[in-house]
Amino acid sequence: MGELLHELGIDWRLLIASLVNFALLFFILKKYAYKPILGMLEKREKMVADSVDQSQKIEQEFRALQERKEQELRGARAEATKIIEEAARKADELKHELVRDAKAEAKKLVAQTKAELVAEREALKASVRDEVADLVVDATEKVLGEKLTAAADRKLVERSLSSVETLPAGRQERV
Amino acid sequence: MEISLAAETVFRIGSFPVTNTLIASVFTALVIGLLAFALGRRKPSLKPRGFQNLMEGIVAWLLGLMDGITGNRQLTKKMFPFVTTIFLFVVISNWIGIFPGFGTIGIREVHQGEEVLVPFFRSVNADLNFTLALAIVSVVATNVLGIVVLGAFKFAGKFFVNPFKNPIGAFVGLLELIGELAKLLSFSFRLFGNIFAGEVLLVVIASLIPYVAPLPFYFLEIFVGFIQAFVFAVLTLVFMRVATVEAEH
């Protein structure tokens, strides 16, 4: 066995030397190469993941904002339509009311005018009667040539006039 | 033309034999160490450029490769420094071993009445001491990792099973134990055999036709040097993966 190992050139001192050599190399590489590179890779990986997350979040927020904007716009549009409809309805109502009022006013005016006309006619009729009475008195005086007492005279005329007044309505119009 | 299975001793410090492979291995370690220093000297920046970019690319690629075997980023990170160091050391030493001057520049010494050339440099892995050392490191690290991940009791349960309860399991455990020793041999002799054979091949071809003809074999050796390093590292990774998995009963 020892002969074989010697023939293969195996020497425990060299073996240990190479083990030490490798160990040294391992620790140097670990400290100066692997740690910084792995750390940096990890850091960058995390950064990329973070930024992707963030961009996704921002996009989501943006979409939500847009959605809200749209919703608000839709709401405003609906509101505007409602307001316009309301206004039109009110205007219509107002118009109807005005027309109705005007009609009533006109009717009232016509009635009033008619009443006034009737009153005026009554007054006219009375004044004409008075005038006619006086005239009749005067004429009768002249015709008779004899003056009656004023009172008797008046009584006479009035009696005749009231007979006129009791005439049928159709004839009364013509007075 | 002399071909020695063992590495030649260039000089001695006391009784310690400084072989040409030891010189080459120290040289390899220095090259890699200096590269690491060059990398670690500057603080790594978030926006990588040049050298850092290259190194990060390599590391990211290796991480991806290892993830494919371990299937777990946490585990990969535990194994990464070790496996990568093995890979780097083996591949760089193999490639350095192809450099001109390796195996050819040396001093002539008289051994047992014969004059032989003792080269100053020899490819590191053409010496069984180094491949065996790497194999020992790999197997020991694998078992240590297994103990760390599974716990000493569970890990020991892979090898030592009560033969009265489970005779088949006990036998399998015994085989596993022998397997660990076999790993040492397969690791060390595979790498040594490939690289030593490559060295011999280059020497033989160069002695037959010195010009142009060795060129394809140099390409072959570059390829073999990479593949052997890759195989060594990946096997270590696979064994580590297996060591961290609980035994099935």
mmCIF file with all atom_site columns, C-alpha atoms in Angstrom, chain B residues 47 50 57 61 108 118 165 209:
data_model
loop_
_atom_site.group_PDB
_atom_site.id
_atom_site.type_symbol
_atom_site.label_atom_id
_atom_site.label_alt_id
_atom_site.label_comp_id
_atom_site.label_asym_id
_atom_site.label_entity_id
_atom_site.label_seq_id
_atom_site.pdbx_PDB_ins_code
_atom_site.Cartn_x
_atom_site.Cartn_y
_atom_site.Cartn_z
_atom_site.occupancy
_atom_site.B_iso_or_equiv
_atom_site.pdbx_formal_charge
_atom_site.auth_seq_id
_atom_site.auth_comp_id
_atom_site.auth_asym_id
_atom_site.auth_atom_id
_atom_site.pdbx_PDB_model_num
ATOM 1 C CA . LYS B 1 47  ? -24.834 49.899 -12.462 1.00 0.00 ? 47  LYS B CA 1
ATOM 2 C CA . GLY B 1 50  ? -16.827 46.082 -17.692 1.00 0.00 ? 50  GLY B CA 1
ATOM 3 C CA . GLY B 1 57  ? -22.919 37.583 -15.698 1.00 0.00 ? 57  GLY B CA 1
ATOM 4 C CA . TRP B 1 61  ? -25.285 32.000 -15.059 1.00 0.00 ? 61  TRP B CA 1
ATOM 5 C CA . ARG B 1 108 ? 18.434  18.357 -15.754 1.00 0.00 ? 108 ARG B CA 1
ATOM 6 C CA . VAL B 1 118 ? 12.825  18.210 -13.884 1.00 0.00 ? 118 VAL B CA 1
ATOM 7 C CA . LYS B 1 165 ? -35.059 -4.056 12.295  1.00 0.00 ? 165 LYS B CA 1
ATOM 8 C CA . ILE B 1 209 ? 5.517   16.306 -35.047 1.00 0.00 ? 209 ILE B CA 1
#
